[in-house]
DNA sequence: CATGAATGAGAGTTCATTCAT
DNA sequence: GATGAATGAACTCTCATTCAT
């Protein structure tokens, strides 16, 4: 595939991303994407066979571009508490946005695709985030920033709450205050007074 | 609407429920339901205009039949802790089942329907559950069964974790052990040693 | 299926027949038939799933309507020779027509469909015709009309020649005289002077 | 056209031949051939405009390579009977093979192309074969190998039977024994005891 | 010459929805 | 009320054919 092809594929993925943001996953058709991209009917099929394949490419791109969710939270001399708080703030932004989010599409995609566990990227990301938070808490406790006895349990609890907030924001709607309240609760549990 | 009509409508809703369980909400067609019910194409339109209307009826039926989620958890001389634990056990059952659950369909339905907040039953149920748990915790603390300072915050935390577990069970898969672990964590936070 | 449905199905089969006569089998599309019938796109699918199914119905109709190829050749006091000659004359008509014939379509249909032998109607009809001709020859010989030693062999020879004429008429073109010549040859072999 | 071009054209024709063997004529697409040849889509169009043109080239190649069907049957001091028998044996091989044969494709090609009679190579080949067989029979009779009165009629009969066997082998299936039986019948008619 | 991306026509198929009976 | 035939819009997918490189 030539350089131009790569460019076009990228263009399709980026354009399709917006379509998935707007319509979720299940109801997006090849035609939707063709029209959004302004390319020909057959043209899209040169690059992708179906919407699932396109969505997989969108997810791949997201991962490559966003990199580690924690990366941006890590500054030079940041303490564990700083990093965790920054991470939660990032999550909040995402949660409150609601629109311009792939969240719905991702959930719908994973509803449909009973992938074997190994390939379930969602689970991998979740578990990896739990691990990182666990280590952050541990570091925070050692530094006297946090008070916590069950590092792993607390890390998991945080992640499940975030998932809960995410699905709640998509299905029930959620205010910035509500998110703040939950973040406060988490931090308070860790003995942080902000 | 005659008695027979009421019966038939009920029959449709019950049959449709199973279809939604199997296919979620978005991809269910009127045809799917017509076929599942074994009625005529036109016949279905006498009772419902579209799948959203049918699904709304399914949800209504669920609520009427299940009544309060806590109702069944309340026995004669049950303590607050008993009730809370029973409630969590019920949730676990639901979570582990994964199949034969309306969860996916419900999420998909609320993804699509940006209902005005007031009508969002999901939110109402969530808030109401939070309230009840809050009161349970309060009662438990008074009875010396629980140790907790922020009743409302803890209640919300519990509910968000449950939502998180629910969406995780549908998109990542989740084991009975994983659910147990989270329930344990919650109870431990309340100072309960089971 | 109601009476009207049966009528419509018959109408479709009859109309489709003409399409197959004109285009053979392989290149006929569902659209061709929809247009020939003047019905809606989806309407055809209520009755048939694909062109092969329609063609099978056409063949079935042909068999039901034409009945035995020999039936019409059999008159009251016809001798074996009369019947055979009549049969051959019928075949000639068919051969010379070339147009308005399903021959091409039938060949194309059986090219594609490697049906298990049992279901190959073409073979059945061929074998059955051989049997009948064999008996006709036998009767003719007994009546002193024919001179022949190998009844079965001659019957088969006749049928293969007819097949040969049929495919030749479709692929090379054939004149009425050429057909006559072959019929004469066959009859001469049987010692018939016409 | 340069030498390389000639080579490439030949390569295309040879490769396409196999495609026609496998799929017949009507359903073969330019894409099929492009893919079988492993050349570019546009590349094929530099040499051929459509599948009919390619198939014509395949037929031309066949004729050039196979030369006279009788050529290989003619040995040094072979008698007329030897040659005829060898020819029939060759035909049998072809008939029994069924697969790896262009027969279907040829029939389909001539179904579609109502070529003016003059250009119908199929007919030419048929007529030429009849002529040769006629002369063989004549020679055989003169040599006392055959007993036959109507040379031309018998020659035509033989060729039509072979055509009949050919189409039967493609549409009804035919066993080696069935072919043998017909060949025996022909030879017996000529008074040959094998 | 050769490539292969791109286009757009066209065939297949499925369904929501209507309507005569 | 009920039925189910009929319609037509909407999608999916495949190719012949062209054309810039």
mmCIF file with all atom_site columns, N, CA, C and O in Angstrom, chain D residues 20-49:
data_model
loop_
_atom_site.group_PDB
_atom_site.id
_atom_site.type_symbol
_atom_site.label_atom_id
_atom_site.label_alt_id
_atom_site.label_comp_id
_atom_site.label_asym_id
_atom_site.label_entity_id
_atom_site.label_seq_id
_atom_site.pdbx_PDB_ins_code
_atom_site.Cartn_x
_atom_site.Cartn_y
_atom_site.Cartn_z
_atom_site.occupancy
_atom_site.B_iso_or_equiv
_atom_site.pdbx_formal_charge
_atom_site.auth_seq_id
_atom_site.auth_comp_id
_atom_site.auth_asym_id
_atom_site.auth_atom_id
_atom_site.pdbx_PDB_model_num
ATOM 1   N N  . UNK D 1 20 ? -11.574 -20.580 -17.126 1.00 0.00 ? 20 UNK D N  1
ATOM 2   C CA . UNK D 1 20 ? -12.756 -20.980 -17.897 1.00 0.00 ? 20 UNK D CA 1
ATOM 3   C C  . UNK D 1 20 ? -13.083 -22.452 -17.646 1.00 0.00 ? 20 UNK D C  1
ATOM 4   O O  . UNK D 1 20 ? -14.248 -22.844 -17.595 1.00 0.00 ? 20 UNK D O  1
ATOM 5   N N  . UNK D 1 21 ? -12.060 -23.249 -17.506 1.00 0.00 ? 21 UNK D N  1
ATOM 6   C CA . UNK D 1 21 ? -12.278 -24.665 -17.206 1.00 0.00 ? 21 UNK D CA 1
ATOM 7   C C  . UNK D 1 21 ? -13.057 -24.791 -15.899 1.00 0.00 ? 21 UNK D C  1
ATOM 8   O O  . UNK D 1 21 ? -13.984 -25.576 -15.782 1.00 0.00 ? 21 UNK D O  1
ATOM 9   N N  . UNK D 1 22 ? -12.686 -23.972 -14.959 1.00 0.00 ? 22 UNK D N  1
ATOM 10  C CA . UNK D 1 22 ? -13.294 -24.093 -13.628 1.00 0.00 ? 22 UNK D CA 1
ATOM 11  C C  . UNK D 1 22 ? -14.680 -23.457 -13.525 1.00 0.00 ? 22 UNK D C  1
ATOM 12  O O  . UNK D 1 22 ? -15.532 -23.949 -12.801 1.00 0.00 ? 22 UNK D O  1
ATOM 13  N N  . UNK D 1 23 ? -14.878 -22.370 -14.234 1.00 0.00 ? 23 UNK D N  1
ATOM 14  C CA . UNK D 1 23 ? -16.123 -21.632 -14.044 1.00 0.00 ? 23 UNK D CA 1
ATOM 15  C C  . UNK D 1 23 ? -17.044 -21.565 -15.255 1.00 0.00 ? 23 UNK D C  1
ATOM 16  O O  . UNK D 1 23 ? -18.107 -20.953 -15.171 1.00 0.00 ? 23 UNK D O  1
ATOM 17  N N  . UNK D 1 24 ? -16.654 -22.168 -16.343 1.00 0.00 ? 24 UNK D N  1
ATOM 18  C CA . UNK D 1 24 ? -17.453 -22.005 -17.551 1.00 0.00 ? 24 UNK D CA 1
ATOM 19  C C  . UNK D 1 24 ? -17.155 -20.652 -18.168 1.00 0.00 ? 24 UNK D C  1
ATOM 20  O O  . UNK D 1 24 ? -16.119 -20.043 -17.858 1.00 0.00 ? 24 UNK D O  1
ATOM 21  N N  . UNK D 1 25 ? -18.042 -20.145 -18.986 1.00 0.00 ? 25 UNK D N  1
ATOM 22  C CA . UNK D 1 25 ? -17.758 -18.865 -19.623 1.00 0.00 ? 25 UNK D CA 1
ATOM 23  C C  . UNK D 1 25 ? -18.544 -17.702 -19.022 1.00 0.00 ? 25 UNK D C  1
ATOM 24  O O  . UNK D 1 25 ? -17.981 -16.686 -18.649 1.00 0.00 ? 25 UNK D O  1
ATOM 25  N N  . UNK D 1 26 ? -19.811 -17.900 -18.888 1.00 0.00 ? 26 UNK D N  1
ATOM 26  C CA . UNK D 1 26 ? -20.673 -16.763 -18.544 1.00 0.00 ? 26 UNK D CA 1
ATOM 27  C C  . UNK D 1 26 ? -20.352 -16.093 -17.222 1.00 0.00 ? 26 UNK D C  1
ATOM 28  O O  . UNK D 1 26 ? -20.501 -14.883 -17.091 1.00 0.00 ? 26 UNK D O  1
ATOM 29  N N  . UNK D 1 27 ? -19.955 -16.852 -16.254 1.00 0.00 ? 27 UNK D N  1
ATOM 30  C CA . UNK D 1 27 ? -19.764 -16.237 -14.927 1.00 0.00 ? 27 UNK D CA 1
ATOM 31  C C  . UNK D 1 27 ? -18.324 -15.796 -14.668 1.00 0.00 ? 27 UNK D C  1
ATOM 32  O O  . UNK D 1 27 ? -18.023 -15.320 -13.583 1.00 0.00 ? 27 UNK D O  1
ATOM 33  N N  . UNK D 1 28 ? -17.469 -15.978 -15.647 1.00 0.00 ? 28 UNK D N  1
ATOM 34  C CA . UNK D 1 28 ? -16.092 -15.520 -15.454 1.00 0.00 ? 28 UNK D CA 1
ATOM 35  C C  . UNK D 1 28 ? -16.038 -14.004 -15.625 1.00 0.00 ? 28 UNK D C  1
ATOM 36  O O  . UNK D 1 28 ? -16.611 -13.452 -16.560 1.00 0.00 ? 28 UNK D O  1
ATOM 37  N N  . UNK D 1 29 ? -15.372 -13.353 -14.700 1.00 0.00 ? 29 UNK D N  1
ATOM 38  C CA . UNK D 1 29 ? -15.264 -11.895 -14.765 1.00 0.00 ? 29 UNK D CA 1
ATOM 39  C C  . UNK D 1 29 ? -13.829 -11.504 -15.092 1.00 0.00 ? 29 UNK D C  1
ATOM 40  O O  . UNK D 1 29 ? -12.904 -12.290 -14.922 1.00 0.00 ? 29 UNK D O  1
ATOM 41  N N  . UNK D 1 30 ? -13.676 -10.287 -15.525 1.00 0.00 ? 30 UNK D N  1
ATOM 42  C CA . UNK D 1 30 ? -12.331 -9.767  -15.773 1.00 0.00 ? 30 UNK D CA 1
ATOM 43  C C  . UNK D 1 30 ? -11.521 -9.855  -14.477 1.00 0.00 ? 30 UNK D C  1
ATOM 44  O O  . UNK D 1 30 ? -10.328 -10.135 -14.498 1.00 0.00 ? 30 UNK D O  1
ATOM 45  N N  . UNK D 1 31 ? -12.181 -9.618  -13.397 1.00 0.00 ? 31 UNK D N  1
ATOM 46  C CA . UNK D 1 31 ? -11.500 -9.677  -12.106 1.00 0.00 ? 31 UNK D CA 1
ATOM 47  C C  . UNK D 1 31 ? -10.952 -11.086 -11.852 1.00 0.00 ? 31 UNK D C  1
ATOM 48  O O  . UNK D 1 31 ? -9.839  -11.254 -11.371 1.00 0.00 ? 31 UNK D O  1
ATOM 49  N N  . UNK D 1 32 ? -11.760 -12.088 -12.149 1.00 0.00 ? 32 UNK D N  1
ATOM 50  C CA . UNK D 1 32 ? -11.301 -13.466 -11.966 1.00 0.00 ? 32 UNK D CA 1
ATOM 51  C C  . UNK D 1 32 ? -9.970  -13.686 -12.678 1.00 0.00 ? 32 UNK D C  1
ATOM 52  O O  . UNK D 1 32 ? -9.045  -14.276 -12.129 1.00 0.00 ? 32 UNK D O  1
ATOM 53  N N  . UNK D 1 33 ? -9.919  -13.197 -13.889 1.00 0.00 ? 33 UNK D N  1
ATOM 54  C CA . UNK D 1 33 ? -8.729  -13.443 -14.703 1.00 0.00 ? 33 UNK D CA 1
ATOM 55  C C  . UNK D 1 33 ? -7.555  -12.617 -14.208 1.00 0.00 ? 33 UNK D C  1
ATOM 56  O O  . UNK D 1 33 ? -6.426  -13.094 -14.116 1.00 0.00 ? 33 UNK D O  1
ATOM 57  N N  . UNK D 1 34 ? -7.837  -11.376 -13.864 1.00 0.00 ? 34 UNK D N  1
ATOM 58  C CA . UNK D 1 34 ? -6.784  -10.532 -13.300 1.00 0.00 ? 34 UNK D CA 1
ATOM 59  C C  . UNK D 1 34 ? -6.159  -11.210 -12.089 1.00 0.00 ? 34 UNK D C  1
ATOM 60  O O  . UNK D 1 34 ? -4.939  -11.280 -11.949 1.00 0.00 ? 34 UNK D O  1
ATOM 61  N N  . UNK D 1 35 ? -7.014  -11.727 -11.255 1.00 0.00 ? 35 UNK D N  1
ATOM 62  C CA . UNK D 1 35 ? -6.505  -12.349 -10.032 1.00 0.00 ? 35 UNK D CA 1
ATOM 63  C C  . UNK D 1 35 ? -5.756  -13.640 -10.315 1.00 0.00 ? 35 UNK D C  1
ATOM 64  O O  . UNK D 1 35 ? -4.728  -13.926 -9.701  1.00 0.00 ? 35 UNK D O  1
ATOM 65  N N  . UNK D 1 36 ? -6.295  -14.430 -11.217 1.00 0.00 ? 36 UNK D N  1
ATOM 66  C CA . UNK D 1 36 ? -5.619  -15.681 -11.554 1.00 0.00 ? 36 UNK D CA 1
ATOM 67  C C  . UNK D 1 36 ? -4.247  -15.390 -12.152 1.00 0.00 ? 36 UNK D C  1
ATOM 68  O O  . UNK D 1 36 ? -3.273  -16.100 -11.875 1.00 0.00 ? 36 UNK D O  1
ATOM 69  N N  . UNK D 1 37 ? -4.158  -14.334 -12.937 1.00 0.00 ? 37 UNK D N  1
ATOM 70  C CA . UNK D 1 37 ? -2.896  -14.002 -13.600 1.00 0.00 ? 37 UNK D CA 1
ATOM 71  C C  . UNK D 1 37 ? -1.935  -13.257 -12.683 1.00 0.00 ? 37 UNK D C  1
ATOM 72  O O  . UNK D 1 37 ? -0.737  -13.200 -12.940 1.00 0.00 ? 37 UNK D O  1
ATOM 73  N N  . UNK D 1 38 ? -2.471  -12.691 -11.641 1.00 0.00 ? 38 UNK D N  1
ATOM 74  C CA . UNK D 1 38 ? -1.618  -11.919 -10.751 1.00 0.00 ? 38 UNK D CA 1
ATOM 75  C C  . UNK D 1 38 ? -1.097  -10.651 -11.408 1.00 0.00 ? 38 UNK D C  1
ATOM 76  O O  . UNK D 1 38 ? -0.017  -10.173 -11.077 1.00 0.00 ? 38 UNK D O  1
ATOM 77  N N  . UNK D 1 39 ? -1.864  -10.127 -12.346 1.00 0.00 ? 39 UNK D N  1
ATOM 78  C CA . UNK D 1 39 ? -1.455  -8.871  -12.976 1.00 0.00 ? 39 UNK D CA 1
ATOM 79  C C  . UNK D 1 39 ? -2.376  -7.753  -12.530 1.00 0.00 ? 39 UNK D C  1
ATOM 80  O O  . UNK D 1 39 ? -3.294  -7.973  -11.752 1.00 0.00 ? 39 UNK D O  1
ATOM 81  N N  . UNK D 1 40 ? -2.113  -6.570  -12.992 1.00 0.00 ? 40 UNK D N  1
ATOM 82  C CA . UNK D 1 40 ? -2.922  -5.434  -12.552 1.00 0.00 ? 40 UNK D CA 1
ATOM 83  C C  . UNK D 1 40 ? -4.216  -5.374  -13.353 1.00 0.00 ? 40 UNK D C  1
ATOM 84  O O  . UNK D 1 40 ? -4.300  -5.841  -14.478 1.00 0.00 ? 40 UNK D O  1
ATOM 85  N N  . UNK D 1 41 ? -5.194  -4.782  -12.738 1.00 0.00 ? 41 UNK D N  1
ATOM 86  C CA . UNK D 1 41 ? -6.500  -4.629  -13.355 1.00 0.00 ? 41 UNK D CA 1
ATOM 87  C C  . UNK D 1 41 ? -6.391  -3.938  -14.706 1.00 0.00 ? 41 UNK D C  1
ATOM 88  O O  . UNK D 1 41 ? -6.898  -4.424  -15.714 1.00 0.00 ? 41 UNK D O  1
ATOM 89  N N  . UNK D 1 42 ? -5.719  -2.821  -14.710 1.00 0.00 ? 42 UNK D N  1
ATOM 90  C CA . UNK D 1 42 ? -5.584  -2.086  -15.953 1.00 0.00 ? 42 UNK D CA 1
ATOM 91  C C  . UNK D 1 42 ? -4.760  -2.864  -16.968 1.00 0.00 ? 42 UNK D C  1
ATOM 92  O O  . UNK D 1 42 ? -4.977  -2.752  -18.171 1.00 0.00 ? 42 UNK D O  1
ATOM 93  N N  . UNK D 1 43 ? -3.812  -3.625  -16.476 1.00 0.00 ? 43 UNK D N  1
ATOM 94  C CA . UNK D 1 43 ? -2.916  -4.365  -17.357 1.00 0.00 ? 43 UNK D CA 1
ATOM 95  C C  . UNK D 1 43 ? -3.656  -5.285  -18.303 1.00 0.00 ? 43 UNK D C  1
ATOM 96  O O  . UNK D 1 43 ? -3.331  -5.379  -19.491 1.00 0.00 ? 43 UNK D O  1
ATOM 97  N N  . UNK D 1 44 ? -4.658  -5.948  -17.779 1.00 0.00 ? 44 UNK D N  1
ATOM 98  C CA . UNK D 1 44 ? -5.407  -6.894  -18.615 1.00 0.00 ? 44 UNK D CA 1
ATOM 99  C C  . UNK D 1 44 ? -6.061  -6.175  -19.790 1.00 0.00 ? 44 UNK D C  1
ATOM 100 O O  . UNK D 1 44 ? -6.102  -6.706  -20.906 1.00 0.00 ? 44 UNK D O  1
ATOM 101 N N  . UNK D 1 45 ? -6.509  -4.955  -19.523 1.00 0.00 ? 45 UNK D N  1
ATOM 102 C CA . UNK D 1 45 ? -7.217  -4.213  -20.570 1.00 0.00 ? 45 UNK D CA 1
ATOM 103 C C  . UNK D 1 45 ? -6.288  -3.766  -21.707 1.00 0.00 ? 45 UNK D C  1
ATOM 104 O O  . UNK D 1 45 ? -6.745  -3.367  -22.767 1.00 0.00 ? 45 UNK D O  1
ATOM 105 N N  . UNK D 1 46 ? -5.018  -3.817  -21.451 1.00 0.00 ? 46 UNK D N  1
ATOM 106 C CA . UNK D 1 46 ? -4.082  -3.477  -22.517 1.00 0.00 ? 46 UNK D CA 1
ATOM 107 C C  . UNK D 1 46 ? -4.097  -4.558  -23.594 1.00 0.00 ? 46 UNK D C  1
ATOM 108 O O  . UNK D 1 46 ? -3.767  -4.312  -24.749 1.00 0.00 ? 46 UNK D O  1
ATOM 109 N N  . UNK D 1 47 ? -4.509  -5.751  -23.178 1.00 0.00 ? 47 UNK D N  1
ATOM 110 C CA . UNK D 1 47 ? -4.476  -6.867  -24.123 1.00 0.00 ? 47 UNK D CA 1
ATOM 111 C C  . UNK D 1 47 ? -5.861  -7.312  -24.591 1.00 0.00 ? 47 UNK D C  1
ATOM 112 O O  . UNK D 1 47 ? -6.027  -7.729  -25.726 1.00 0.00 ? 47 UNK D O  1
ATOM 113 N N  . UNK D 1 48 ? -6.822  -7.219  -23.693 1.00 0.00 ? 48 UNK D N  1
ATOM 114 C CA . UNK D 1 48 ? -8.164  -7.697  -24.029 1.00 0.00 ? 48 UNK D CA 1
ATOM 115 C C  . UNK D 1 48 ? -9.228  -6.749  -23.501 1.00 0.00 ? 48 UNK D C  1
ATOM 116 O O  . UNK D 1 48 ? -9.062  -6.168  -22.438 1.00 0.00 ? 48 UNK D O  1
ATOM 117 N N  . UNK D 1 49 ? -10.289 -6.652  -24.258 1.00 0.00 ? 49 UNK D N  1
ATOM 118 C CA . UNK D 1 49 ? -11.363 -5.748  -23.843 1.00 0.00 ? 49 UNK D CA 1
ATOM 119 C C  . UNK D 1 49 ? -12.399 -6.396  -22.933 1.00 0.00 ? 49 UNK D C  1
ATOM 120 O O  . UNK D 1 49 ? -13.046 -5.741  -22.143 1.00 0.00 ? 49 UNK D O  1
#
